[in-house]
Amino acid sequence: MKLWLVRHGQTQANVDGLYSGISETSLTEQGVAQAVAVGSMLGQVAFEKVLCSELGRARHTTHLILQQRQIPVVTEARLNEMNFGDWEMRHHRDLQRLDAENYAAWCNDWQNVIPKNGEGFQIFSQRVSEFARALSSQTEAENILIVSHQGVLSLLIATLLNMPSASLWHFIIEQGAWSYIEIRDGFTTLRTLNNRAIYSPQP
């Protein structure tokens, strides 16, 4: 099985430096161009299945990647970005001023401290792990496109490679690029990360 991982295109919240976990934020003009470009890069991949975050920026990116290709898209809640609760759509400078104590505690212990009304890393990690286990049981699809978010995809890669959840920081997922994981006989290989080349199937 081959997993093709794509982060949604640039959003206005990305440009503004805001925490936009579950908040809806539109793709910028550059984000649209990034998604279209990835569609061209992966145009020769015969996807049998497409799994996408429920959030609009991921669904829009998926639509732009697939264009006129008639492939069913399944929205998957476990691919949604982490919920930052009361910190959603806020800049870290605002949080340092308005919620200084809680924000400092989270920065010092992000795996255990939970943003107020947010999800927290432990729950987030659990649902991504559940998704990874579900993927491992897939047998009917050879090529699966997954369109999601920085945190989800980084953690998914670490999880599939049997690395500790904190290892997600080793995998920075860039916009306008694609990554590729292969799973054979229960063994996972990260074939490429943040590739911007046009994929051409091996003869």
Tab-separated table of C-alpha atoms in Angstrom:
chain	number	residue	atom	x	y	z
A	1	MET	CA	0.000	0.000	0.000
A	2	LYS	CA	1.195	3.491	-0.876
A	3	LEU	CA	0.099	6.558	1.084
A	4	TRP	CA	0.389	9.944	-0.615
A	5	LEU	CA	0.364	12.671	2.032
A	6	VAL	CA	-0.495	16.292	1.208
A	7	ARG	CA	-0.898	19.243	3.536
A	8	HIS	CA	-3.585	21.775	2.619
A	9	GLY	CA	-2.465	24.900	0.762
A	10	GLN	CA	-1.535	28.148	2.457
A	11	THR	CA	-4.352	29.890	4.343
A	12	GLN	CA	-4.783	33.430	5.561
A	13	ALA	CA	-4.372	32.175	9.132
A	14	ASN	CA	-0.989	30.726	8.126
A	15	VAL	CA	0.033	34.100	6.735
A	16	ASP	CA	-1.140	35.876	9.891
A	17	GLY	CA	0.574	33.386	12.218
A	18	LEU	CA	-2.617	32.302	13.985
A	19	TYR	CA	-3.482	29.010	15.664
A	20	SER	CA	-6.081	27.579	13.298
A	21	GLY	CA	-6.745	24.046	14.448
A	22	ILE	CA	-10.435	23.396	13.821
A	23	SER	CA	-11.285	26.952	12.735
A	24	GLU	CA	-12.314	27.498	9.148
A	25	THR	CA	-9.853	29.644	7.213
A	26	SER	CA	-9.769	30.010	3.433
A	27	LEU	CA	-6.916	29.231	1.078
A	28	THR	CA	-4.999	32.249	-0.149
A	29	GLU	CA	-4.274	32.760	-3.827
A	30	GLN	CA	-0.907	31.147	-3.213
A	31	GLY	CA	-2.605	28.258	-1.401
A	32	VAL	CA	-4.834	27.617	-4.410
A	33	ALA	CA	-1.794	27.637	-6.700
A	34	GLN	CA	0.013	25.205	-4.387
A	35	ALA	CA	-2.903	22.752	-4.479
A	36	VAL	CA	-3.207	22.933	-8.261
A	37	ALA	CA	0.547	22.363	-8.561
A	38	VAL	CA	0.399	19.264	-6.361
A	39	GLY	CA	-2.437	17.980	-8.543
A	40	SER	CA	-0.131	18.246	-11.547
A	41	MET	CA	2.715	16.577	-9.672
A	42	LEU	CA	0.523	13.589	-8.758
A	43	GLY	CA	-1.465	13.476	-11.984
A	44	GLN	CA	-0.087	10.060	-12.933
A	45	VAL	CA	-0.861	8.384	-9.621
A	46	ALA	CA	-3.866	6.065	-9.913
A	47	PHE	CA	-5.555	6.797	-6.589
A	48	GLU	CA	-8.176	4.241	-5.605
A	49	LYS	CA	-9.158	6.093	-2.444
A	50	VAL	CA	-8.973	9.656	-1.116
A	51	LEU	CA	-9.205	10.469	2.601
A	52	CYS	CA	-9.573	14.086	3.630
A	53	SER	CA	-9.955	16.157	6.788
A	54	GLU	CA	-13.442	17.551	7.340
A	55	LEU	CA	-12.102	21.123	7.406
A	56	GLY	CA	-12.726	23.393	4.438
A	57	ARG	CA	-9.089	24.177	3.658
A	58	ALA	CA	-8.319	20.476	3.264
A	59	ARG	CA	-11.465	19.763	1.244
A	60	HIS	CA	-10.739	22.710	-1.076
A	61	THR	CA	-7.157	21.481	-1.530
A	62	THR	CA	-8.434	17.980	-2.323
A	63	HIS	CA	-10.834	19.337	-4.947
A	64	LEU	CA	-8.039	21.313	-6.605
A	65	ILE	CA	-5.708	18.304	-6.614
A	66	LEU	CA	-8.237	15.961	-8.178
A	67	GLN	CA	-9.826	18.459	-10.597
A	68	GLN	CA	-11.959	16.363	-12.984
A	69	ARG	CA	-10.756	12.969	-11.747
A	70	GLN	CA	-13.742	10.879	-10.684
A	71	ILE	CA	-12.413	9.463	-7.423
A	72	PRO	CA	-14.589	9.152	-4.298
A	73	VAL	CA	-13.491	11.407	-1.436
A	74	VAL	CA	-14.121	10.255	2.136
A	75	THR	CA	-14.012	12.952	4.834
A	76	GLU	CA	-12.430	11.635	8.007
A	77	ALA	CA	-12.776	13.386	11.402
A	78	ARG	CA	-9.585	11.765	12.688
A	79	LEU	CA	-7.666	13.768	10.066
A	80	ASN	CA	-8.836	17.113	11.505
A	81	GLU	CA	-6.165	19.322	13.019
A	82	MET	CA	-5.855	19.570	16.806
A	83	ASN	CA	-8.469	21.759	18.510
A	84	PHE	CA	-6.753	24.684	20.259
A	85	GLY	CA	-9.896	25.686	22.116
A	86	ASP	CA	-9.912	29.288	23.323
A	87	TRP	CA	-6.620	29.859	21.511
A	88	GLU	CA	-8.131	29.290	18.096
A	89	MET	CA	-7.393	32.112	15.626
A	90	ARG	CA	-5.151	33.856	18.138
A	91	HIS	CA	-1.505	34.880	17.693
A	92	HIS	CA	1.083	33.673	20.192
A	93	ARG	CA	1.901	37.293	21.067
A	94	ASP	CA	-1.722	37.804	22.160
A	95	LEU	CA	-1.647	34.636	24.238
A	96	GLN	CA	1.590	35.678	25.931
A	97	ARG	CA	-0.186	38.855	26.993
A	98	LEU	CA	-3.770	37.750	27.653
A	99	ASP	CA	-3.295	34.167	28.894
A	100	ALA	CA	0.343	34.262	29.903
A	101	GLU	CA	0.338	31.649	32.670
A	102	ASN	CA	-1.573	28.971	30.777
A	103	TYR	CA	0.273	29.586	27.536
A	104	ALA	CA	3.675	29.386	29.251
A	105	ALA	CA	2.624	26.132	30.936
A	106	TRP	CA	1.581	24.685	27.581
A	107	CYS	CA	4.818	25.748	25.888
A	108	ASN	CA	6.798	24.053	28.665
A	109	ASP	CA	4.732	20.841	28.676
A	110	TRP	CA	2.774	20.709	25.410
A	111	GLN	CA	2.191	16.952	25.663
A	112	ASN	CA	0.179	17.240	28.875
A	113	VAL	CA	-1.152	20.774	29.325
A	114	ILE	CA	-4.471	21.292	27.532
A	115	PRO	CA	-5.573	24.645	26.081
A	116	LYS	CA	-8.809	25.778	27.738
A	117	ASN	CA	-11.756	24.161	25.929
A	118	GLY	CA	-9.247	22.513	23.593
A	119	GLU	CA	-8.344	18.957	22.749
A	120	GLY	CA	-4.906	18.375	24.190
A	121	PHE	CA	-2.064	16.406	22.657
A	122	GLN	CA	-2.856	13.082	24.350
A	123	ILE	CA	-6.358	12.884	22.873
A	124	PHE	CA	-5.100	14.211	19.549
A	125	SER	CA	-2.368	11.577	19.458
A	126	GLN	CA	-4.859	8.845	20.347
A	127	ARG	CA	-7.170	9.605	17.426
A	128	VAL	CA	-4.281	9.834	14.952
A	129	SER	CA	-3.034	6.472	16.256
A	130	GLU	CA	-6.513	5.005	15.747
A	131	PHE	CA	-6.477	6.291	12.184
A	132	ALA	CA	-3.029	4.765	11.610
A	133	ARG	CA	-4.250	1.374	12.853
A	134	ALA	CA	-7.260	1.589	10.556
A	135	LEU	CA	-4.954	2.354	7.635
A	136	SER	CA	-2.787	-0.642	8.393
A	137	SER	CA	-5.804	-2.913	7.983
A	138	GLN	CA	-6.607	-1.549	4.508
A	139	THR	CA	-6.323	-4.182	1.814
A	140	GLU	CA	-8.533	-3.016	-1.050
A	141	ALA	CA	-6.565	0.099	-2.095
A	142	GLU	CA	-3.012	0.270	-3.415
A	143	ASN	CA	-2.747	4.086	-3.692
A	144	ILE	CA	-4.415	6.262	-1.055
A	145	LEU	CA	-4.295	10.060	-1.112
A	146	ILE	CA	-4.490	11.667	2.346
A	147	VAL	CA	-5.058	15.437	2.549
A	148	SER	CA	-4.766	16.878	6.028
A	149	HIS	CA	-2.788	19.256	8.245
A	150	GLN	CA	0.735	19.834	9.536
A	151	GLY	CA	0.181	18.340	12.988
A	152	VAL	CA	-1.814	15.351	11.801
A	153	LEU	CA	0.530	14.353	8.990
A	154	SER	CA	3.674	14.816	11.080
A	155	LEU	CA	2.231	12.665	13.839
A	156	LEU	CA	0.894	10.108	11.363
A	157	ILE	CA	4.351	9.613	9.860
A	158	ALA	CA	5.939	9.211	13.303
A	159	THR	CA	3.208	6.767	14.351
A	160	LEU	CA	3.483	4.627	11.219
A	161	LEU	CA	7.258	4.470	11.717
A	162	ASN	CA	6.716	3.264	15.322
A	163	MET	CA	8.382	6.367	16.737
A	164	PRO	CA	7.300	8.116	19.964
A	165	SER	CA	4.552	10.677	19.427
A	166	ALA	CA	6.897	13.525	20.379
A	167	SER	CA	8.924	12.629	17.282
A	168	LEU	CA	6.390	14.436	15.102
A	169	TRP	CA	8.657	17.504	15.171
A	170	HIS	CA	11.167	15.595	13.025
A	171	PHE	CA	8.720	15.743	10.109
A	172	ILE	CA	7.874	19.262	8.967
A	173	ILE	CA	5.189	19.011	6.298
A	174	GLU	CA	5.440	21.813	3.751
A	175	GLN	CA	2.631	23.242	1.677
A	176	GLY	CA	2.733	22.758	-2.091
A	177	ALA	CA	4.544	19.418	-1.814
A	178	TRP	CA	3.781	15.713	-1.463
A	179	SER	CA	5.178	12.951	0.699
A	180	TYR	CA	4.983	9.216	0.135
A	181	ILE	CA	4.922	6.269	2.537
A	182	GLU	CA	4.933	2.623	1.537
A	183	ILE	CA	3.619	-0.189	3.751
A	184	ARG	CA	4.556	-3.742	2.751
A	185	ASP	CA	4.063	-6.822	4.941
A	186	GLY	CA	3.621	-4.655	8.020
A	187	PHE	CA	6.839	-2.720	7.388
A	188	THR	CA	6.636	1.035	6.812
A	189	THR	CA	9.096	3.052	4.714
A	190	LEU	CA	9.099	6.828	4.288
A	191	ARG	CA	10.018	7.055	0.615
A	192	THR	CA	10.043	10.826	0.179
A	193	LEU	CA	9.226	13.946	2.203
A	194	ASN	CA	8.139	17.317	0.786
A	195	ASN	CA	8.744	16.360	-2.832
A	196	ARG	CA	7.950	18.919	-5.546
A	197	ALA	CA	8.793	16.824	-8.578
A	198	ILE	CA	6.269	15.409	-11.035
A	199	TYR	CA	5.796	11.780	-10.073
A	200	SER	CA	6.393	9.338	-12.900
A	201	PRO	CA	5.560	5.654	-12.341
A	202	GLN	CA	8.477	3.294	-12.754
A	203	PRO	CA	8.310	1.299	-16.024
